[in-house]
Coordinates of C-alpha atoms in Angstrom, one line a residue:
X101 CA 10.1 20.3 9.0
X102 CA 8.4 19.9 5.6
X103 CA 6.4 16.8 4.9
X104 CA 4.4 15.9 1.8
X105 CA 1.7 13.2 1.9
X106 CA 1.4 11.6 -1.5
X107 CA -1.9 9.9 -2.2
X108 CA -0.6 8.2 -5.3
X109 CA -1.6 5.4 -7.7
X110 CA 0.0 2.1 -6.8
X111 CA 0.0 -0.4 -9.7
X112 CA -0.6 -4.0 -8.6
X113 CA 2.5 -6.1 -9.1
X114 CA 4.6 -3.5 -11.0
X115 CA 7.6 -2.4 -9.0
X116 CA 9.0 -0.4 -11.9
X117 CA 5.9 1.6 -12.4
X118 CA 5.6 2.3 -8.7
X119 CA 9.2 3.4 -8.5
X120 CA 8.6 5.7 -11.4
X121 CA 5.6 7.2 -9.6
X122 CA 7.8 7.8 -6.5
X123 CA 10.4 9.5 -8.7
X124 CA 7.8 11.8 -10.3
X125 CA 6.4 12.8 -6.9
X126 CA 9.8 13.4 -5.4
X127 CA 11.0 15.5 -8.4
X128 CA 7.9 17.6 -8.0
X129 CA 8.7 18.0 -4.2
X130 CA 12.4 18.4 -3.8
X131 CA 14.1 19.5 -0.5
X132 CA 11.5 17.9 1.7
X133 CA 12.2 16.2 5.0
X134 CA 9.9 13.4 4.0
X135 CA 7.5 12.5 1.2
X136 CA 5.2 9.8 2.5
X137 CA 3.4 7.1 0.5
X138 CA 0.9 4.4 1.7
X139 CA 1.2 0.9 2.9
X140 CA 2.8 -1.7 0.6
X141 CA 3.1 1.0 -2.1
X142 CA 6.2 -0.5 -3.7
X143 CA 4.7 -3.8 -4.8
X144 CA 1.0 -2.8 -4.3
X145 CA -1.1 -4.2 -1.4
X146 CA -2.8 -6.9 -3.5
X147 CA 0.4 -8.3 -5.1
X148 CA 0.9 -11.1 -2.6
X149 CA -1.3 -14.2 -2.9
X150 CA 0.3 -15.9 0.2
X151 CA 1.5 -18.7 -2.0
X152 CA 5.3 -18.7 -1.3
X153 CA 6.2 -19.8 -4.8
X154 CA 4.2 -17.1 -6.4
X155 CA 5.1 -14.4 -4.0
X156 CA 8.9 -14.9 -4.4
X157 CA 8.8 -12.8 -7.6
X158 CA 8.0 -9.7 -5.5
X159 CA 10.7 -10.2 -2.9
X160 CA 12.6 -7.1 -1.9
X161 CA 15.2 -6.6 0.9
X162 CA 17.7 -3.9 1.7
X163 CA 20.4 -5.4 -0.5
X164 CA 18.1 -5.5 -3.6
X165 CA 18.1 -2.9 -6.4
X166 CA 14.8 -1.1 -5.6
X167 CA 16.0 -0.1 -2.1
X168 CA 19.3 1.1 -3.4
X169 CA 17.5 3.0 -6.1
X170 CA 15.3 4.7 -3.6
X171 CA 18.2 5.7 -1.4
X172 CA 20.0 7.2 -4.4
X173 CA 16.8 9.1 -5.4
X174 CA 16.5 10.6 -1.9
X175 CA 20.0 11.9 -2.1
X176 CA 19.6 13.2 -5.6
X177 CA 16.4 15.1 -5.0
X178 CA 17.3 15.9 -1.3
X179 CA 13.9 14.6 -0.1
X180 CA 13.4 11.9 2.4
X181 CA 11.0 9.0 1.6
X182 CA 8.5 7.0 3.6
X183 CA 7.2 4.0 1.7
X184 CA 5.4 0.8 2.5
X185 CA 6.7 -2.5 1.0
X186 CA 6.6 -6.2 1.6
X187 CA 10.0 -7.2 2.9
X188 CA 11.4 -10.7 2.3
X189 CA 14.2 -11.2 4.8
X190 CA 15.8 -14.4 5.8
X191 CA 13.0 -16.4 4.2
X192 CA 10.2 -14.5 6.0
X193 CA 7.7 -11.9 4.8
X194 CA 6.6 -8.8 6.7
X195 CA 4.6 -5.7 5.8
X196 CA 7.1 -2.9 6.4
X197 CA 7.4 0.9 6.3
X198 CA 10.8 2.2 5.3
X199 CA 12.0 5.6 6.3
X200 CA 14.9 7.0 4.2
X201 CA 16.5 10.4 5.0
X202 CA 17.2 13.1 2.4
X203 CA 20.8 12.0 2.7
X204 CA 19.8 8.5 1.6
X205 CA 20.2 6.9 5.0
X206 CA 17.8 4.3 6.3
X207 CA 16.4 5.7 9.5
X208 CA 13.8 3.0 10.3
X209 CA 12.4 -0.1 8.7
X210 CA 9.3 -0.9 10.8
X211 CA 7.5 -4.3 10.5
X212 CA 3.8 -4.1 11.0
X213 CA 2.7 -5.6 14.3
X214 CA -1.0 -6.3 13.5
X215 CA -2.0 -9.2 11.3
X216 CA -4.6 -7.6 9.0
X217 CA -2.2 -7.3 6.0
X218 CA -2.5 -11.1 5.3
X219 CA -5.1 -13.7 4.7
X220 CA -6.1 -16.1 7.6
X221 CA -4.6 -19.1 5.8
X222 CA -1.2 -17.5 5.3
X223 CA 1.6 -19.7 6.7
X224 CA 2.4 -18.0 10.1
X225 CA 6.0 -19.2 9.9
X226 CA 6.6 -17.4 6.5
X227 CA 4.3 -14.4 6.8
X228 CA 5.1 -12.7 10.1
X229 CA 4.3 -9.7 12.2
X230 CA 6.9 -7.4 13.8
X231 CA 7.5 -7.2 17.5
X232 CA 9.0 -3.8 18.1
X233 CA 7.3 -0.3 18.0
X234 CA 8.3 1.9 15.1
X235 CA 9.9 5.0 16.4
X236 CA 12.9 7.1 15.4
X237 CA 14.5 10.5 16.3
X238 CA 14.7 13.2 13.7
X239 CA 15.8 16.8 14.3
X240 CA 15.1 16.4 18.0
X241 CA 11.6 14.9 17.5
X242 CA 10.3 11.5 18.4
X243 CA 8.5 10.3 15.3
X244 CA 6.4 7.1 15.4
X245 CA 5.1 4.9 12.6
X246 CA 2.0 2.8 12.7
X247 CA 0.9 0.7 9.7
X248 CA -2.9 0.6 9.0
X249 CA -4.5 -1.8 11.4
X250 CA -1.7 -1.1 14.0
X251 CA -3.6 2.1 14.8
X252 CA -6.7 0.1 15.8
X253 CA -4.8 -2.6 17.8
X254 CA -4.9 -1.8 21.5
X255 CA -1.5 -3.2 22.5
X256 CA 0.3 -1.6 19.6
X257 CA -1.4 1.8 20.2
X258 CA -0.6 1.6 24.0
X259 CA 3.1 0.8 23.2
X260 CA 3.2 3.8 20.8
X261 CA 1.4 6.2 23.2
X262 CA 3.9 5.2 26.0
X263 CA 6.7 6.6 23.9
X264 CA 5.0 10.0 23.8
X265 CA 5.8 10.7 20.1
X266 CA 5.8 14.3 18.8
X267 CA 4.4 13.1 15.5
X268 CA 3.1 9.8 14.1
X269 CA 3.2 8.7 10.5
X270 CA 0.1 6.5 9.8
X271 CA 0.3 5.0 6.3
X272 CA -2.7 2.8 5.4
X273 CA -4.3 0.8 2.7
X274 CA -8.0 0.9 3.2
X275 CA -10.9 0.4 0.8
X276 CA -14.0 2.1 2.2
X277 CA -16.6 3.4 -0.3
X278 CA -16.6 7.2 -0.7
X279 CA -19.9 7.7 1.2
X280 CA -18.5 5.7 4.2
X281 CA -15.4 7.8 4.2
X282 CA -17.4 11.0 4.3
X283 CA -20.1 9.9 6.7
X284 CA -18.1 7.9 9.2
X285 CA -14.6 6.8 8.7
X286 CA -12.8 10.1 8.3
X287 CA -14.0 11.2 11.7
X288 CA -13.4 7.8 13.2
X289 CA -9.8 7.7 12.1
X290 CA -9.2 11.3 13.4
X291 CA -10.6 10.4 16.8
X292 CA -8.5 7.2 16.9
X293 CA -5.4 9.1 16.0
X294 CA -6.0 11.5 18.9
X295 CA -5.6 8.5 21.2
X296 CA -1.9 8.0 20.5
X297 CA -0.4 11.3 19.4
X298 CA -1.2 15.0 19.3
X299 CA -0.3 15.1 15.6
X300 CA -0.7 12.3 13.2
X301 CA -0.4 12.3 9.4
X302 CA -2.3 9.6 7.5
X303 CA -1.9 8.7 3.8
X304 CA -3.8 6.1 1.8
X305 CA -2.9 4.5 -1.6
X306 CA -5.0 4.9 -4.7
X307 CA -5.8 1.7 -6.7
X308 CA -5.8 1.4 -10.4
X309 CA -9.3 1.4 -12.1
X310 CA -11.0 -2.0 -12.2
X311 CA -10.0 -3.2 -8.8
X312 CA -12.9 -4.6 -6.8
X313 CA -13.3 -2.5 -3.6
X314 CA -10.5 -0.1 -4.5
X315 CA -8.5 2.1 -2.1
X316 CA -9.5 5.7 -2.9
X317 CA -6.5 7.5 -1.7
X318 CA -6.9 10.6 0.6
X319 CA -4.7 12.0 3.3
X320 CA -5.2 13.8 6.6
X321 CA -3.3 16.1 8.9
X322 CA -4.8 15.3 12.3
X323 CA -4.1 17.5 15.3
X324 CA -5.6 16.6 18.7
X325 CA -8.1 14.2 17.1
X326 CA -9.3 16.8 14.5
X327 CA -8.7 16.9 10.8
X328 CA -6.9 20.2 10.0
X329 CA -6.1 19.6 6.3
X330 CA -6.9 16.8 3.9
X331 CA -6.8 15.6 0.3
X332 CA -9.9 14.7 -1.6
X333 CA -10.6 11.0 -2.3
X334 CA -10.7 9.2 -5.7
X335 CA -7.9 11.3 -7.2
X336 CA -4.1 11.6 -6.9
X337 CA -2.8 14.5 -4.9
X338 CA -0.1 15.7 -2.6
X339 CA -0.5 17.6 0.7
X340 CA 2.5 19.5 1.9
X341 CA 2.7 20.4 5.6
X342 CA 5.0 22.5 7.7
X343 CA 5.7 20.9 11.0
X344 CA 7.3 23.3 13.6
X345 CA 10.8 22.3 14.7

């Protein structure tokens, strides 16, 4: 199984630019099982203000053009896609991670179970958390998905660990300064990953310049709680991994 982690630039509130970025990365990495992007990459993590009238402009669901476009792209390039987005479904928002096969099929659309993606004052009836663990089977493997703070939420981690996944995708949006990543957080994330799976792949978004407290990208291949391969922070990049079948 071939997987590419794409620490890529996500432009706040510009779905067309972010789709073009996904297209460019996939065209550079054809014939992959999955090319993985970070949390809320499609609209960008800071696009929502949690004012329902404002946020409606960023609404995306399965029947909308961006998802159809991504499915067509996956088929054309023959590369599966994992991408975070804010889903607006039946009048409710969730922070989701969409898995599309290299045949263009939706394999999983996981709604984040931890609340850290939204502000405290967000209407809990409109901005919701998911209730089911994210796991799917692919080529005989159990693959799990945790979104960002899910990986630090005991009940979510316990539910995932109980499924004994062979591999976990851990897309995030986190904004630690570079020194903190190097001195503390990289090791902390690796150790935490070891608590729920033997192999975890983590990928973070990269923010455009000028964002206060920006996400700095980066990606890790974590095996048994140890980082085996990584991308440097503060620049775009892709890390391609071969996962034994």
